[in-house]
Short mmCIF file of C-alpha atoms in Angstrom, two decimals:
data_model
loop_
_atom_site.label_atom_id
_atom_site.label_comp_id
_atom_site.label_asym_id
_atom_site.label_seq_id
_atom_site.Cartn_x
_atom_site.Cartn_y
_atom_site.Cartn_z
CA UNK A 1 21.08 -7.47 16.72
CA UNK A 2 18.89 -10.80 16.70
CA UNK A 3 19.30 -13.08 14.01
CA UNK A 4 16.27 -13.99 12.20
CA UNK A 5 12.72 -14.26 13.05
CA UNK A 6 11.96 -15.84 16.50
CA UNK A 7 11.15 -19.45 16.51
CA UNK A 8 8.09 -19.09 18.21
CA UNK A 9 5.01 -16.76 17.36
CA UNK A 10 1.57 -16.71 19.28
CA UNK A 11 -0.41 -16.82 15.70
CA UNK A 12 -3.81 -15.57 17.13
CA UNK A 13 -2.40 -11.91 17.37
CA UNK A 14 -1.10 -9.99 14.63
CA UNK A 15 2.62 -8.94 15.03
CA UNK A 16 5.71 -7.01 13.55
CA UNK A 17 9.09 -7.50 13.31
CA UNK A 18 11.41 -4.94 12.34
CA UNK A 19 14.74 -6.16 10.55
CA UNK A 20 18.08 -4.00 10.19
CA UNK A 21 18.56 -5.54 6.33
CA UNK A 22 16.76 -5.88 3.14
CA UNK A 23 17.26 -9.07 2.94
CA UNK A 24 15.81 -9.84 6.03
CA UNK A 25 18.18 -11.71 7.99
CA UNK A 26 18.50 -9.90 11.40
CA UNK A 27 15.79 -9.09 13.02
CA UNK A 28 16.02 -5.90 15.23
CA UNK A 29 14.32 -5.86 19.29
CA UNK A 30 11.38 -7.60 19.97
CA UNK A 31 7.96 -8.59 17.67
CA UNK A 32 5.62 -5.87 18.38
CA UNK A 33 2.24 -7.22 19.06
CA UNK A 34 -1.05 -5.47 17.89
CA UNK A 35 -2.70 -5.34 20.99
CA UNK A 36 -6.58 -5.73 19.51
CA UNK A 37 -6.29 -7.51 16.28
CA UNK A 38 -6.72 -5.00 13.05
CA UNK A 39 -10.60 -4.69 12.39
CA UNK A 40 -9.57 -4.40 9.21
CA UNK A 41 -7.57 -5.34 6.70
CA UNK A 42 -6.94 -5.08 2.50
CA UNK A 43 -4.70 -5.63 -0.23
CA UNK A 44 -4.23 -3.70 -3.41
CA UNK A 45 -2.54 -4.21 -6.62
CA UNK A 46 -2.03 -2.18 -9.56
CA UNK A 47 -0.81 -2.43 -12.82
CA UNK A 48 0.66 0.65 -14.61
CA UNK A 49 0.48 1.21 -18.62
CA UNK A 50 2.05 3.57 -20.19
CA UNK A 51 -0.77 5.19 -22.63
CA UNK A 52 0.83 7.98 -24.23
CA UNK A 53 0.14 7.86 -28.32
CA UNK A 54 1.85 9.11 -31.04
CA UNK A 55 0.81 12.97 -32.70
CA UNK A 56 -2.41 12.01 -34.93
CA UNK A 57 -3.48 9.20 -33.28
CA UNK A 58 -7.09 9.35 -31.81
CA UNK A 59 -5.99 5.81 -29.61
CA UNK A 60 -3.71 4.88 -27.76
CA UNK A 61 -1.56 1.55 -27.69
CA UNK A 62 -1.40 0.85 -23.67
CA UNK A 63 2.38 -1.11 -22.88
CA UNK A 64 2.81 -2.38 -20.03
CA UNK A 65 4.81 -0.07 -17.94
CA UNK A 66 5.24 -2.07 -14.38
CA UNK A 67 3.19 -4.30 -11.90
CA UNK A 68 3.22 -1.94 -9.11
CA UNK A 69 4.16 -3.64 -5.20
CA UNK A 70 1.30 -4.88 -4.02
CA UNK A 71 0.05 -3.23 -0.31
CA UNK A 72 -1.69 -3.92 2.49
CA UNK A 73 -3.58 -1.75 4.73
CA UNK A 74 -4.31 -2.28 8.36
CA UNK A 75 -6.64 -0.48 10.65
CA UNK A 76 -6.62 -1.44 14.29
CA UNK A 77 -7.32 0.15 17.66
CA UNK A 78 -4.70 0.85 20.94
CA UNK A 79 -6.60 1.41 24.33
CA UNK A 80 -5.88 2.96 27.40
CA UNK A 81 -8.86 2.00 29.70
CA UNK A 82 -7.82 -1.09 31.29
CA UNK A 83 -10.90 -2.63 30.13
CA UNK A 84 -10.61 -4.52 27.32
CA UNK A 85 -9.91 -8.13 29.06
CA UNK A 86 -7.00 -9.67 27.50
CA UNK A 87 -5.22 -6.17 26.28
CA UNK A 88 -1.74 -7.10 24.80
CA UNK A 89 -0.10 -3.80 26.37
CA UNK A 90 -1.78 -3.36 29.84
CA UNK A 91 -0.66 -0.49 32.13
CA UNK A 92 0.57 1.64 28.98
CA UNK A 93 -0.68 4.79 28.23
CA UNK A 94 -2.20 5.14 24.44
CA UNK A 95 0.77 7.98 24.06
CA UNK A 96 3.30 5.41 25.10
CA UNK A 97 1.71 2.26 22.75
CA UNK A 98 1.75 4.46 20.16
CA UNK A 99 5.34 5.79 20.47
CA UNK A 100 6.46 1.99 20.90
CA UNK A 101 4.78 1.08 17.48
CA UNK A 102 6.25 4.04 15.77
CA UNK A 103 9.84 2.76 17.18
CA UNK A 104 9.17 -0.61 15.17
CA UNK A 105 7.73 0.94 11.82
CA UNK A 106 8.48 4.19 11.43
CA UNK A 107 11.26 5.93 13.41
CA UNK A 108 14.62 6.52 11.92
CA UNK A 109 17.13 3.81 11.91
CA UNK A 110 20.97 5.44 11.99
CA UNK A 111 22.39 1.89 10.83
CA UNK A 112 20.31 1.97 7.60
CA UNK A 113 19.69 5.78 6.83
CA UNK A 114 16.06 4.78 6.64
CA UNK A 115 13.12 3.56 9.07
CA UNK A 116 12.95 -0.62 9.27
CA UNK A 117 12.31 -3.22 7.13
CA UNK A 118 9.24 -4.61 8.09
CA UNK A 119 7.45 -8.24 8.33
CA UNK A 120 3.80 -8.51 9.14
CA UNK A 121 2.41 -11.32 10.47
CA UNK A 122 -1.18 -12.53 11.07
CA UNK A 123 -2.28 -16.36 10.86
CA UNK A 124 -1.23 -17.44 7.47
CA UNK A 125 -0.25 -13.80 6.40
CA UNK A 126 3.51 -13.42 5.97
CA UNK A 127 3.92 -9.63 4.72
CA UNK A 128 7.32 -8.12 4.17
CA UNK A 129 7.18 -4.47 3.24
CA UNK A 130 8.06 -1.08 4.59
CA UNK A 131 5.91 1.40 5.89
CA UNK A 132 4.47 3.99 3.66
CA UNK A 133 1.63 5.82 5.51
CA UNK A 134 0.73 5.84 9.09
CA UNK A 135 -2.58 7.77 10.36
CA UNK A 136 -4.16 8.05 13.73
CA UNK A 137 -7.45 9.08 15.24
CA UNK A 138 -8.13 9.63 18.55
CA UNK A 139 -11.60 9.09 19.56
CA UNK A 140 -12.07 8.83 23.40
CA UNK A 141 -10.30 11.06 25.68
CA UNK A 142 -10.32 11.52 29.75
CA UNK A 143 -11.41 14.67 31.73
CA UNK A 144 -7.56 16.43 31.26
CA UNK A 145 -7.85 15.69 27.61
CA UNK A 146 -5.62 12.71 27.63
CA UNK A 147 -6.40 10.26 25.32
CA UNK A 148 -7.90 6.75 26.06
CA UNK A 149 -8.13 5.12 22.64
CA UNK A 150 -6.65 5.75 19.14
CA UNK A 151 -7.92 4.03 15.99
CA UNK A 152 -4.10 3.14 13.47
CA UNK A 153 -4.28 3.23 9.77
CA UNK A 154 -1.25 1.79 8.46
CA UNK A 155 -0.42 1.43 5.04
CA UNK A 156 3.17 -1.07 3.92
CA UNK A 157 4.07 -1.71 0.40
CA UNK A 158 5.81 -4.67 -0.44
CA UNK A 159 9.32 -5.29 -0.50
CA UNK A 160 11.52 -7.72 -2.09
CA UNK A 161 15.12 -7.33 -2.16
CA UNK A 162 16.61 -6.72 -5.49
CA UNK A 163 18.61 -10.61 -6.33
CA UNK A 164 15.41 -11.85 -4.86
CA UNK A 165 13.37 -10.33 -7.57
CA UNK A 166 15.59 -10.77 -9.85
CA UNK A 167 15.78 -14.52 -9.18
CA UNK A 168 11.52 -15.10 -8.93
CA UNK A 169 11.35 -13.09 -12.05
CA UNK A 170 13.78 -15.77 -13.83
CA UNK A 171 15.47 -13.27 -15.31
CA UNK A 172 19.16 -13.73 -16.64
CA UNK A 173 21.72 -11.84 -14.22
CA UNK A 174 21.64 -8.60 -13.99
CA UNK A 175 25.53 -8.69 -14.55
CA UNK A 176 25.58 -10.22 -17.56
CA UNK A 177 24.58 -8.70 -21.34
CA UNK A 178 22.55 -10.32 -23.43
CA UNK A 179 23.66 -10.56 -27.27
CA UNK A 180 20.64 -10.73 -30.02
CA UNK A 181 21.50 -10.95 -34.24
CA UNK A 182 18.98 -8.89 -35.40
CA UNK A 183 16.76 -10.80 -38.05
CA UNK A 184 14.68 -9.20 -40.66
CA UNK A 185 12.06 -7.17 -40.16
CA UNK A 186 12.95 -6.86 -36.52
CA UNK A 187 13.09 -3.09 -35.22
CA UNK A 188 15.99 -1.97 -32.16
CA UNK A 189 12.95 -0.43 -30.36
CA UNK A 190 11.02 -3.42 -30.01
CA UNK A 191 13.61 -5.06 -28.45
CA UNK A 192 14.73 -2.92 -26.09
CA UNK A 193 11.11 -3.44 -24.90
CA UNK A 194 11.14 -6.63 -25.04
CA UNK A 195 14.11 -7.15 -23.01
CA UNK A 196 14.42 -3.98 -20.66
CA UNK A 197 10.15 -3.94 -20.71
CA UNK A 198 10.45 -0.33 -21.27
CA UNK A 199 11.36 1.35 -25.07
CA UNK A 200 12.65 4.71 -23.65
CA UNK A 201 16.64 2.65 -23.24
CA UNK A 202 17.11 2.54 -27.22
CA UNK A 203 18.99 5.32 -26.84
CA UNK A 204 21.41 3.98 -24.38
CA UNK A 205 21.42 0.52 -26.40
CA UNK A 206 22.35 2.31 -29.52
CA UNK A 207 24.83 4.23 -27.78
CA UNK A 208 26.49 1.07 -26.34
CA UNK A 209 26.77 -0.52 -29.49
CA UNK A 210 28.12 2.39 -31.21
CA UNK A 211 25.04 3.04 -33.81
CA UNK A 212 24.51 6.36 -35.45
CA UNK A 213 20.95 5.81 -35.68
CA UNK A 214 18.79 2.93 -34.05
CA UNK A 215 16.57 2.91 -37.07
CA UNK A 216 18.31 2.24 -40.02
CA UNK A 217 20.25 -1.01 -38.79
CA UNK A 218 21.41 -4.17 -41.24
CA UNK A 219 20.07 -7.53 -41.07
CA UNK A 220 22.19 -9.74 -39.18
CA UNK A 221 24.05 -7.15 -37.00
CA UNK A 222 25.35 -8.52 -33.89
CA UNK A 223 23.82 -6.04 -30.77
CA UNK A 224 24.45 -6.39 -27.22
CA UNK A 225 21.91 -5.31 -24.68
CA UNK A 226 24.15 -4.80 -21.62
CA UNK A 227 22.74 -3.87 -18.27
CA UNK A 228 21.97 -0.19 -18.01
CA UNK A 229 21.96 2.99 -15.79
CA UNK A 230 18.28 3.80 -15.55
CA UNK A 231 19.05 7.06 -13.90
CA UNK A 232 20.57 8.11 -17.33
CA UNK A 233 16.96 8.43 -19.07
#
């Protein structure tokens, strides 16, 4: 394995470089080069509420549930006519350009149990992600039926390493509990929100701090709000 990026990037063409961690510290072969640069490319971001309302209710009170990873989606072309001056991957078949990008972004890595983390580069575009969809048209084809150009659509969501979200968030450690007195008028619920941005963990929080109920608490009771096994919900 490399370590890290390569020092030097030709900037005018798009590129990809797979890594073997999530952290991104060792980066795995070669940058894969985009041959033609995408003709196009978007982001997307989405923010998810959970809008379920109580029985009765005619409206709903929308909470935030998450801010969803943002993605990008690029759709670019690989050719097999020799004719495009300038072609990034002369000499290789459209079969074989494709099979080489698939090695980068989506083929099976043993080391990880999972396909590569990915970086995507393109002028001031600094992407890391994973792949999540990968599409291909083929739209030009020789007299055998061999194909001479294939248009990509490639999808990557992403992806930041857990202690590096957890740090940008400015969140307290994840290894540490947090201890609240609860004041008056203050309701267990609400704070689990508040602190775990999701209500559904008072039941773990009560069960943690040995509660028989989490609604009928005393003033001044000293709860902790330790870090939790979301799989248990």
């Amino acid at each position: 394995m490399e370590h890290s990026q390569p020092a030097k990037r030709n900037v005018d063409k798009a590129c990809i470089i797979a890594y073997g961690d999530k952290d991104f510290r060792n980066s795995i072969g070669k940058p894969f080069f985009i041959p033609i640069n995408p003709e196009t490319y978007s982001e997307s971001y989405k923010v998810e509420y959970n809008q379920e309302g109580g029985h009765g209710n005619q409206g709903t009170d929308s909470r935030l549930k998450r801010t969803a990873p943002e993605e990008l989606k690029l759709d670019f072309t690989f050719d097999g006519t020799n004719t495009v001056e300038g072609y990034a991957l002369p000499d290789m078949s459209v079969q074989d350009q494709i099979a080489a990008y698939k090695k980068v972004v989506y083929d099976f890595n043993g080391d990880l149990h999972r396909p590569n983390f990915l970086k995507v580069f393109w002028g001031e575009l600094k992407f890391p992600c994973i792949l999540t969809n990968m599409s291909i048209n083929y739209t030009l084809f020789d007299r055998q039926g061999k194909p001479l150009r294939a248009k990509l659509s490639s999808t990557f969501l992403h992806y930041i390493a857990p202690d590096e979200r957890v740090a940008r968030e400015g969140k307290r450690s994840p290894d540490l509990s947090r201890d609240r007195i609860l004041e008056e008028g203050q309701r267990l619920d609400l704070l689990v929100d508040e602190i775990y941005q999701d209500p559904q963990f008072v039941l773990q929080v009560a069960r943690n701090n040995s509660l028989s109920s989490f609604r009928k608490i005393a003033t001044g009771t000293n709860l902790k709000f330790p870090p939790l096994d979301k799989q248990e919900v």
